[in-house]
Short mmCIF file of C-alpha atoms and ligand atoms in Angstrom, two decimals:
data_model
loop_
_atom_site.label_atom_id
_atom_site.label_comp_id
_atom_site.label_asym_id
_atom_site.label_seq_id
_atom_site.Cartn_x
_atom_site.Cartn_y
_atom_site.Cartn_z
CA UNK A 240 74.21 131.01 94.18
CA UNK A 241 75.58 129.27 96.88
CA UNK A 242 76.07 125.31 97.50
CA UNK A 243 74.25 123.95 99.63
CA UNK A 244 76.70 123.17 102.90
CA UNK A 245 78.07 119.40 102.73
CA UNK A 246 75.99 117.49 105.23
CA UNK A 247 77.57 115.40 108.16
CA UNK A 248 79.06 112.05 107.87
CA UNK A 249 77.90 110.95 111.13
CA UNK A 250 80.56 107.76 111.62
CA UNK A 251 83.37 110.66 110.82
CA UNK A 252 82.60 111.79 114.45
CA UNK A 253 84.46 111.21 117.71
CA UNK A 254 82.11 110.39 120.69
CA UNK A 255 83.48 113.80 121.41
CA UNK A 256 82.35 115.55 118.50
CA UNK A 257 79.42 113.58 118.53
CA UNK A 258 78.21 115.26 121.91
CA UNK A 259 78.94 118.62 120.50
CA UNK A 260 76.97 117.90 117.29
CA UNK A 261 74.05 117.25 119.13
CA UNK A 262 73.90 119.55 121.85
CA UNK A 263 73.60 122.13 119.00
CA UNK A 264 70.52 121.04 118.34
CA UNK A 265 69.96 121.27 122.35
CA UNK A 266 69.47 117.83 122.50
CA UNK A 267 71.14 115.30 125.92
CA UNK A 268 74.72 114.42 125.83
CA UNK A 269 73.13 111.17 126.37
CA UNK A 270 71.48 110.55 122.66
CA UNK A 271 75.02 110.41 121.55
CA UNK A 272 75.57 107.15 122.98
CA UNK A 273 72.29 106.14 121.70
CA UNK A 274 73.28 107.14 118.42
CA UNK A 275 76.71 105.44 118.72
CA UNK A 276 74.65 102.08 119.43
CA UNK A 277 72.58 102.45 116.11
CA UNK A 278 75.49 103.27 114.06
CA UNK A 279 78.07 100.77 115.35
CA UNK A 280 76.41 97.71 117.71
CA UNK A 281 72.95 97.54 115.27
CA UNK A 282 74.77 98.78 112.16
CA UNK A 283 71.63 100.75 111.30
CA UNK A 284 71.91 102.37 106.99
CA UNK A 285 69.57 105.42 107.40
CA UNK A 286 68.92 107.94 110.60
CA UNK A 287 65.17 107.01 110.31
CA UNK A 288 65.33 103.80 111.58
CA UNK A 289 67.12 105.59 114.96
CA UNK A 290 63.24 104.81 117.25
CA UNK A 291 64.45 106.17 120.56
CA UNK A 292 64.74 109.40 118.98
CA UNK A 293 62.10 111.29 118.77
CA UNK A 294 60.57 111.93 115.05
CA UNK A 295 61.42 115.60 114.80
CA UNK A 296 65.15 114.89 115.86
CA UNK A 297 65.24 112.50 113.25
CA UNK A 298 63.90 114.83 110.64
CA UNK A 299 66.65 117.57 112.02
CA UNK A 300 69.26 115.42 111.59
CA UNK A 301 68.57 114.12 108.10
CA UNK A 302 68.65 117.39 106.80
CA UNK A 303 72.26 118.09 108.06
CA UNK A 304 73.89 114.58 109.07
CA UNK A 305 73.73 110.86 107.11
CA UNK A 306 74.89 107.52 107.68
CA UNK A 307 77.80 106.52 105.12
CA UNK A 308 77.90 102.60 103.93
CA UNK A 309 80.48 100.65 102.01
CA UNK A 310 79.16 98.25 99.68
CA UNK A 311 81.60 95.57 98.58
CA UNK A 312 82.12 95.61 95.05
CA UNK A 313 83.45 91.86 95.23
CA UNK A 314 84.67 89.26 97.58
CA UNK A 315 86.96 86.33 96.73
CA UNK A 316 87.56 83.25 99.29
CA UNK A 317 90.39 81.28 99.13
CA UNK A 318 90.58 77.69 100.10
CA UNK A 319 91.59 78.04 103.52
CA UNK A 320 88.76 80.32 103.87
CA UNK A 321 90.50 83.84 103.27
CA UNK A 322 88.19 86.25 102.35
CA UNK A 323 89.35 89.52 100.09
CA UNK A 324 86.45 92.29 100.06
CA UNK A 325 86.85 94.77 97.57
CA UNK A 326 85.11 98.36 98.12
CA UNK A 327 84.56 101.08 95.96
CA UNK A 328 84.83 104.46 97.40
CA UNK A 329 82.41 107.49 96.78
CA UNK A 330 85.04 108.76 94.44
CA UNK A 331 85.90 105.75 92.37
CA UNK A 332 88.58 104.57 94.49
CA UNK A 333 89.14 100.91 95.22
CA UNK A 334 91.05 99.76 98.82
CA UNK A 335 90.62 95.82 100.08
CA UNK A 336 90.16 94.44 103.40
CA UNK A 337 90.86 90.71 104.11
CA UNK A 338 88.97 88.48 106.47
CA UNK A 339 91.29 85.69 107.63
CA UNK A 340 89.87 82.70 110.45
CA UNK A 341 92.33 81.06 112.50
CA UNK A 342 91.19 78.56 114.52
CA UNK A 343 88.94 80.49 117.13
CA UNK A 344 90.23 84.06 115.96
CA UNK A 345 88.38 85.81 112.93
CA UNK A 346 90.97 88.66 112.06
CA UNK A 347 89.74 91.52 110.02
CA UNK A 348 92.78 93.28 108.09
CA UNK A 349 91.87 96.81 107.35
CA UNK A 350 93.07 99.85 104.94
CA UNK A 351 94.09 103.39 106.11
CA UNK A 352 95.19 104.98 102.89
CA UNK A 353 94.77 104.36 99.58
CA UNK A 354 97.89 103.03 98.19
CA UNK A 355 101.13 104.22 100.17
CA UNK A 356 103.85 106.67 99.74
CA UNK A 357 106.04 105.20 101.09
CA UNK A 358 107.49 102.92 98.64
CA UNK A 359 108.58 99.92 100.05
CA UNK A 360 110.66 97.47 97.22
CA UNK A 361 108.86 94.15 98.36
CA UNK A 362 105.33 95.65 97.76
CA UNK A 363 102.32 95.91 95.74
CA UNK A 364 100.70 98.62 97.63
CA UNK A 365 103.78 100.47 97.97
CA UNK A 366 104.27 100.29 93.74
CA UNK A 367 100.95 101.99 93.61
CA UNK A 368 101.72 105.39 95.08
CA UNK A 369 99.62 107.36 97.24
CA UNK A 370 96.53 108.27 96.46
CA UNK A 371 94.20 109.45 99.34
CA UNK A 372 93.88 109.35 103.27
CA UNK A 373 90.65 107.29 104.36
CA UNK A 374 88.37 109.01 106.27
CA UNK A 375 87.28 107.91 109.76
CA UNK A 376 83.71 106.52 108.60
CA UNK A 377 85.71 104.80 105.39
CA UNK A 378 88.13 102.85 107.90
CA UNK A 379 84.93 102.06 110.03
CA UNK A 380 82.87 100.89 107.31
CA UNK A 381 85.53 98.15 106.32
CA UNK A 382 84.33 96.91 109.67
CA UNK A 383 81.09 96.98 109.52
CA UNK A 384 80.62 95.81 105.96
CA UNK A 385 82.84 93.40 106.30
CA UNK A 386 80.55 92.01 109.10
CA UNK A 387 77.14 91.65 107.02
CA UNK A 388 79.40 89.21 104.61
CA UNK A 389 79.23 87.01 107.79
CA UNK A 390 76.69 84.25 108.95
CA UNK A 391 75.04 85.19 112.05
CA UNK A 392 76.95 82.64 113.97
CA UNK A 393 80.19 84.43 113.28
CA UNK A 394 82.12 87.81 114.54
CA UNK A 395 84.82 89.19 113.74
CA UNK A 396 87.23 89.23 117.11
CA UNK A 397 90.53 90.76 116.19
CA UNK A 398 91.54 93.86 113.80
CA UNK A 399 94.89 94.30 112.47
CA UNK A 400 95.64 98.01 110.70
CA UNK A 401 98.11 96.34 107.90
CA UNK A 402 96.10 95.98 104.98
CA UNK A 403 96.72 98.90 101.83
CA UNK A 404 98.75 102.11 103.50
CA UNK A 405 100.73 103.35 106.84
CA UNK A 406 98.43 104.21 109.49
CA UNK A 407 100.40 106.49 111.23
CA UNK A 408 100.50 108.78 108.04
CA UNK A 409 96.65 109.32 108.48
CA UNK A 410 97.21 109.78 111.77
CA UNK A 411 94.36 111.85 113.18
CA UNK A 412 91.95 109.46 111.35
CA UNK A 413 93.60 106.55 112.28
CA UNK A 414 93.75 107.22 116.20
CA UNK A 415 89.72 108.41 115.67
CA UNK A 416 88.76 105.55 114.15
CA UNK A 417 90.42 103.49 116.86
CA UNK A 418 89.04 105.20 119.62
CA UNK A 419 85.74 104.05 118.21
CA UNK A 420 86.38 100.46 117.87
CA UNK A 421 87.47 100.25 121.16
CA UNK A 422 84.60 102.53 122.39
CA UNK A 423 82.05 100.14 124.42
CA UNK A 424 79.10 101.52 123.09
CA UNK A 425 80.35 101.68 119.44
CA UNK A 426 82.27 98.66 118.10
CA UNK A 427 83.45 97.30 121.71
CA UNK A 428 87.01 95.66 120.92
CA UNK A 429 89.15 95.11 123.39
CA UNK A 430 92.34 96.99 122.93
CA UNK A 431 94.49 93.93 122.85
CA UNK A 432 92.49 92.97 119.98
CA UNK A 433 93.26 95.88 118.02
CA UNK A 434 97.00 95.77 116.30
CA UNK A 435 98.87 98.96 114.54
CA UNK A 436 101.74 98.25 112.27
CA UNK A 437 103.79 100.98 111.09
CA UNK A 438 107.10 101.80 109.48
CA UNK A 439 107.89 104.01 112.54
CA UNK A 440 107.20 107.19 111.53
CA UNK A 441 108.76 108.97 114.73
CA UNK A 442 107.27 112.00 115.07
CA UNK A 443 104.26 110.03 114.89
CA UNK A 444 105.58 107.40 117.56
CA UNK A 445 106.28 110.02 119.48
CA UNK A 446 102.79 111.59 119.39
CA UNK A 447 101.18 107.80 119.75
CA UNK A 448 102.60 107.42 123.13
CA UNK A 449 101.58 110.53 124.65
CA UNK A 450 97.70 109.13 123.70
CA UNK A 451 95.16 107.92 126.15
CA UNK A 452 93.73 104.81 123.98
CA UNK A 453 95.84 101.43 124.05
CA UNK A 454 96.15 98.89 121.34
CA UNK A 455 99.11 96.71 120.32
CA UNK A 456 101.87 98.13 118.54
CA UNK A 457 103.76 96.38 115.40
CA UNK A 458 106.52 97.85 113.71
CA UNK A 459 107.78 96.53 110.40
CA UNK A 460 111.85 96.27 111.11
CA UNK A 461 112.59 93.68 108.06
CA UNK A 462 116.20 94.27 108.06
CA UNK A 463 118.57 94.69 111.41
CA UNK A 464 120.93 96.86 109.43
CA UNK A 465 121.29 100.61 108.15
CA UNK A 466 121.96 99.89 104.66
CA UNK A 467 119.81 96.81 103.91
CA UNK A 468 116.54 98.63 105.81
CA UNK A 469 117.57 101.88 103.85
CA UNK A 470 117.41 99.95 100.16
CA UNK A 471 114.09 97.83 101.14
CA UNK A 472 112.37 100.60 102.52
CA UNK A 473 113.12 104.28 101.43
CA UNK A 474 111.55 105.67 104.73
CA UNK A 475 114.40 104.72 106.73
CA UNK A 476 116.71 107.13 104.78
CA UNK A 477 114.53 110.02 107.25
CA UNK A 478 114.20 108.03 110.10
CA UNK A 479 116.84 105.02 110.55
CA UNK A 480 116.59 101.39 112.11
CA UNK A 481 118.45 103.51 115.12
CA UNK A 482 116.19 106.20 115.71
CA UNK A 483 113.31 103.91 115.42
CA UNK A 484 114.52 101.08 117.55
CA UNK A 485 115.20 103.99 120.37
CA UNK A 486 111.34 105.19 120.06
CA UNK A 487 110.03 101.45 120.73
CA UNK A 488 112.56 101.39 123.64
CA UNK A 489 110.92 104.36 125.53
CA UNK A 490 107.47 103.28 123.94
CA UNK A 491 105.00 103.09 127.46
CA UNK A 492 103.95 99.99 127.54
CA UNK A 493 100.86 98.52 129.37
CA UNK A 494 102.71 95.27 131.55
CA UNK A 495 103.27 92.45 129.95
CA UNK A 496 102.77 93.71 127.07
CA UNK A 497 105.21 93.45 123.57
CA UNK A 498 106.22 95.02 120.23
CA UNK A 499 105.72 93.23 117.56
CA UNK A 500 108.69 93.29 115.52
CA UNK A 501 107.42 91.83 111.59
CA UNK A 502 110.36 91.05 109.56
CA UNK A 503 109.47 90.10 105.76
CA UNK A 504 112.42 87.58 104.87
CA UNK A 505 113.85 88.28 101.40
CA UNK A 506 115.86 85.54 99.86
CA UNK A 507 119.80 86.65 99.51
CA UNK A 508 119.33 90.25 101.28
CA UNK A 509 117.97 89.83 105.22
CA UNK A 510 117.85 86.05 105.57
CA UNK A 511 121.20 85.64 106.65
CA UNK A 512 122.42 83.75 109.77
CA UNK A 513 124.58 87.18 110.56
CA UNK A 514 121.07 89.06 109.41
CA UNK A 515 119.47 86.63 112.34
CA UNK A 516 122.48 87.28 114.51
CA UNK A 517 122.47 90.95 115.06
CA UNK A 518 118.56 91.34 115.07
CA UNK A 519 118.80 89.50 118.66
CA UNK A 520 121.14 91.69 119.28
CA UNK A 521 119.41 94.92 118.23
CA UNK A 522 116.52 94.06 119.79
CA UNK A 523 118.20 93.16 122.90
CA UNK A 524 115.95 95.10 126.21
CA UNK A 525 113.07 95.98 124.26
CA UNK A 526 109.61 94.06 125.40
CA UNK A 527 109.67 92.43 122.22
CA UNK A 528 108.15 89.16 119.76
CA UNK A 529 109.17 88.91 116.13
CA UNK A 530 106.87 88.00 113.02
CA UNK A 531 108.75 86.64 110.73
CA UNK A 532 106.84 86.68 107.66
CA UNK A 533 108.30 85.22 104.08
CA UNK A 534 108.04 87.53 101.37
CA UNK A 535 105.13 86.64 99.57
CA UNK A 536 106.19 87.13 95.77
CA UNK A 537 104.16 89.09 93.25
CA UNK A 538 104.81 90.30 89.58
CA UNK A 539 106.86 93.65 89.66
CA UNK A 540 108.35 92.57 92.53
CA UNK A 541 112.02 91.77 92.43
CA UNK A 542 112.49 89.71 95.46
CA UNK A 543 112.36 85.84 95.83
CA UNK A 544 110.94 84.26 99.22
CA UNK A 545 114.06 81.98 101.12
CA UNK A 546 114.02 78.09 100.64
CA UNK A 547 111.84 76.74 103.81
CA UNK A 548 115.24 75.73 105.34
CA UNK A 549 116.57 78.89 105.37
CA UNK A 550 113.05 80.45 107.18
CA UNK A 551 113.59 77.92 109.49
CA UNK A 552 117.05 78.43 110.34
CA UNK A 553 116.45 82.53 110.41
CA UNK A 554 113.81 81.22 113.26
CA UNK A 555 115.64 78.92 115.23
CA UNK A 556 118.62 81.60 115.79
CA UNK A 557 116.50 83.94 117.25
CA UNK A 558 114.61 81.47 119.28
CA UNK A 559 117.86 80.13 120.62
CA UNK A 560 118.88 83.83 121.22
CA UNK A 561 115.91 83.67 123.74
CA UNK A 562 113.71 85.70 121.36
CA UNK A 563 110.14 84.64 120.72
CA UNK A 564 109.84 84.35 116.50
CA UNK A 565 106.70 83.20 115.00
CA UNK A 566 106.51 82.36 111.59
CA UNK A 567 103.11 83.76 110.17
CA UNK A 568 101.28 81.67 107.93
CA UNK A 569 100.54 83.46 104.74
CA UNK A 570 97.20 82.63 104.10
CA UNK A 571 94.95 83.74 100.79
CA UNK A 572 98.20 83.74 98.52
CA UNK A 573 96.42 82.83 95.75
CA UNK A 574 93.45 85.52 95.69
CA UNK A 575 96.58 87.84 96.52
CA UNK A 576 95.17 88.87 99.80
CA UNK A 577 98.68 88.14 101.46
CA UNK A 578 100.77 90.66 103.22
CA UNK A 579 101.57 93.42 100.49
CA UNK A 580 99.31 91.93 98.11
CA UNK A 581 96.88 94.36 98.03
CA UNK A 582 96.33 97.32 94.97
CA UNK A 583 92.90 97.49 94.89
CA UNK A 584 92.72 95.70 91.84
CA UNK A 585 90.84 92.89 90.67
CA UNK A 586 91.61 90.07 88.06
CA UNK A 587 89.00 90.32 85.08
N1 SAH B 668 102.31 100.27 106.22
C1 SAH B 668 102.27 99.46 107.37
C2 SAH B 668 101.09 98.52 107.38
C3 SAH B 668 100.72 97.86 106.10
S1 SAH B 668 101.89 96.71 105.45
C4 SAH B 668 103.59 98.70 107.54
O1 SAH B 668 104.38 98.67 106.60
O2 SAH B 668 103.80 98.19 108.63
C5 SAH B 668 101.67 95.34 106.54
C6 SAH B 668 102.83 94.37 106.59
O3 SAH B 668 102.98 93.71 105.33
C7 SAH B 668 104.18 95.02 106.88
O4 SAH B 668 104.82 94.37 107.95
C8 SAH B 668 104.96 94.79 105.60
O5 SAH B 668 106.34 94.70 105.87
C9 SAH B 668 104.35 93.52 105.08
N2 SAH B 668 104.56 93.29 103.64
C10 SAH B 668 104.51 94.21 102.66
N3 SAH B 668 104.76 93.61 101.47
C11 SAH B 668 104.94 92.30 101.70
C12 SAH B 668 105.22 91.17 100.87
N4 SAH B 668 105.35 91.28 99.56
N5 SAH B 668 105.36 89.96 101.47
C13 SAH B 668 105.21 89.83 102.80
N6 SAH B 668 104.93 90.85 103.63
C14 SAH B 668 104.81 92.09 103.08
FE1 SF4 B 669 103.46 101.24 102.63
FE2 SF4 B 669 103.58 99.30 104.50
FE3 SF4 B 669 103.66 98.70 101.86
FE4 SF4 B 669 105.73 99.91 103.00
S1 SF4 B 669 104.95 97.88 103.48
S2 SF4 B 669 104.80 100.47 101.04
S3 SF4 B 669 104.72 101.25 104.45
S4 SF4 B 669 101.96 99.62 102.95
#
């Protein structure tokens, strides 16, 4: 006997794909924005409650398409209001999301993989290994979810892809998923509220700015040297600080726009005045703005985070240099919902 075909995970769908979906069952091009309204703007859980379709449609489309959900599994506020949701996938998987508020901002930070293969030394979800790609509707859903935690008072206004994985590594899901959010009849961001950080993986750069959709682009430099990027991150051994630094420089962007450049600062191997020294210079004619972020420590995690003097000195060399370096706040250190924090695990 046969199985019965998988039905359709309707958020997995491109507007695009969408339109083609439904014109196979002859139906407008039109319903597919109506569709796109229930599933994103009301946040609808089953195809039934879709009224402006008519009942038959309805009953067609339940028997090959349904509406996927995440459910968090638990959520953990910090003090300075941090939130840390923690899903479990369909197939027993766990990935986080953290909700941070900043004065009028409410910043949703969002998983694309399921651990990372990339290996970085100064993180958690790096020591975890790489376990599976999300799928559009599973990148989505952090969204969504994520917004029924919420009184009705609140939105979320800003999404940053840096939470567990490298987007650019789930690339086709990644670009998909963002072409949603910024989709005015689906989740209706603005583009500039929409951030990407990456390693630089360059074919991938490459790819990214031959792309219609806009967003802002971050790119995880912490080191301004060869050596020292090669021995924190393992990636760079395939494509160097160089190779990278010359992508961002012919990276189109919109005017006025910048790269955000994050640097993690690890005591005793980038936190250097020199280290400071020849990042200015490196960085020299690129439209760029620096994060510098402190490492935030963790068990199994051999780094230490630099004195407060020394942050602030790394910051007031590149300032001086003429460069604009912001010092991010690490906020939820202590539910470990920080910067490379996340593994998807949860203390008992
Ligand atoms: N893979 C992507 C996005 C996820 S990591 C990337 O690396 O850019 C998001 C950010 O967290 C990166 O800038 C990374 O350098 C930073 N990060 C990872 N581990 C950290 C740690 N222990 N302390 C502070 N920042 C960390
Ligand atoms: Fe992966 Fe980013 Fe962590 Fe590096 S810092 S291991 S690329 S998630």
């Amino acid at each position: 006997m046969k199985d019965a075909p998988q039905k359709v995970d309707l958020k997995n769908l491109s507007l695009s794909e969408l339109e083609d979906f439904i014109s196979s069952f002859g139906k407008e091009r039109y319903r597919s924005i109506q569709i796109l309204r229930w599933l994103y703007q009301k946040g609808i859980h089953s195809i039934d409650e879709m009224t402006n379709l008519s009942k038959k449609f309805r009953q067609d489309l339940n028997e090959i398409s349904f509406i996927s959900t995440l459910h968090p599994l638990h959520v953990q506020q910090a003090k300075d209001g941090t939130k840390k949701i923690l899903f479990q996938l369909e197939d027993g998987n766990r990935i986080e999301s953290v909700l941070i508020p900043d004065k009028k901002r409410l910043t949703l930070c969002l998983s694309t993989q399921v651990g990372c293969a990339l290996g970085c030394r100064f993180c958690l979800t790096g020591k975890m290994g790489w376990k599976r790609d999300l799928t559009v509707s599973e990148i989505l859903n952090q969204i969504l979810a994520a917004r029924e935690t919420l009184a009705d008072q609140t939105s979320i206004t800003n999404v940053v892809l840096m939470g567990m994985g490298e987007p650019l590594a789930n690339y086709n899901n990644t670009i998909k998923a963002i072409e949603l959010m910024t989709n005015p009849d689906a989740l209706k961001f603005s583009s500039r509220r929409i951030t990407l950080s990456t390693v630089g993986l360059l074919p991938e750069l490459e790819q990214l700015a031959k792309e219609k959709i806009s967003f802002r682009l971050a790119v995880s430099l912490n080191a301004s040297d060869e050596e020292t990027r090669s021995y924190l991150m393992p990636i760079n051994c395939r494509y160097p600080l160089k190779k990278v630094l010359e992508a961002c420089r012919n990276f189109p962007l919109r005017p006025r726009t910048r790269i955000t450049f994050e640097y993690v600062l690890v005591e005793g191997v980038n936190d250097s005045d020199q280290d400071a020294k020849r990042l200015l210079r490196i960085l020299r004619g690129i439209p760029s703005k620096v994060n510098l972020i402190p490492l935030n420590e963790a068990p199994g995690i051999p780094f230490k985070r630099p004195s407060e003097e020394k942050i602030k000195r790394f910051q007031e060399i590149l300032m001086e240099g003429g460069l604009t370096a912001i010092k991010r706040a690490s906020k939820g250190t202590e539910i470990s919902a920080a910067c490379g924090q996340l593994q998807g695990r949860w203390p008992c």
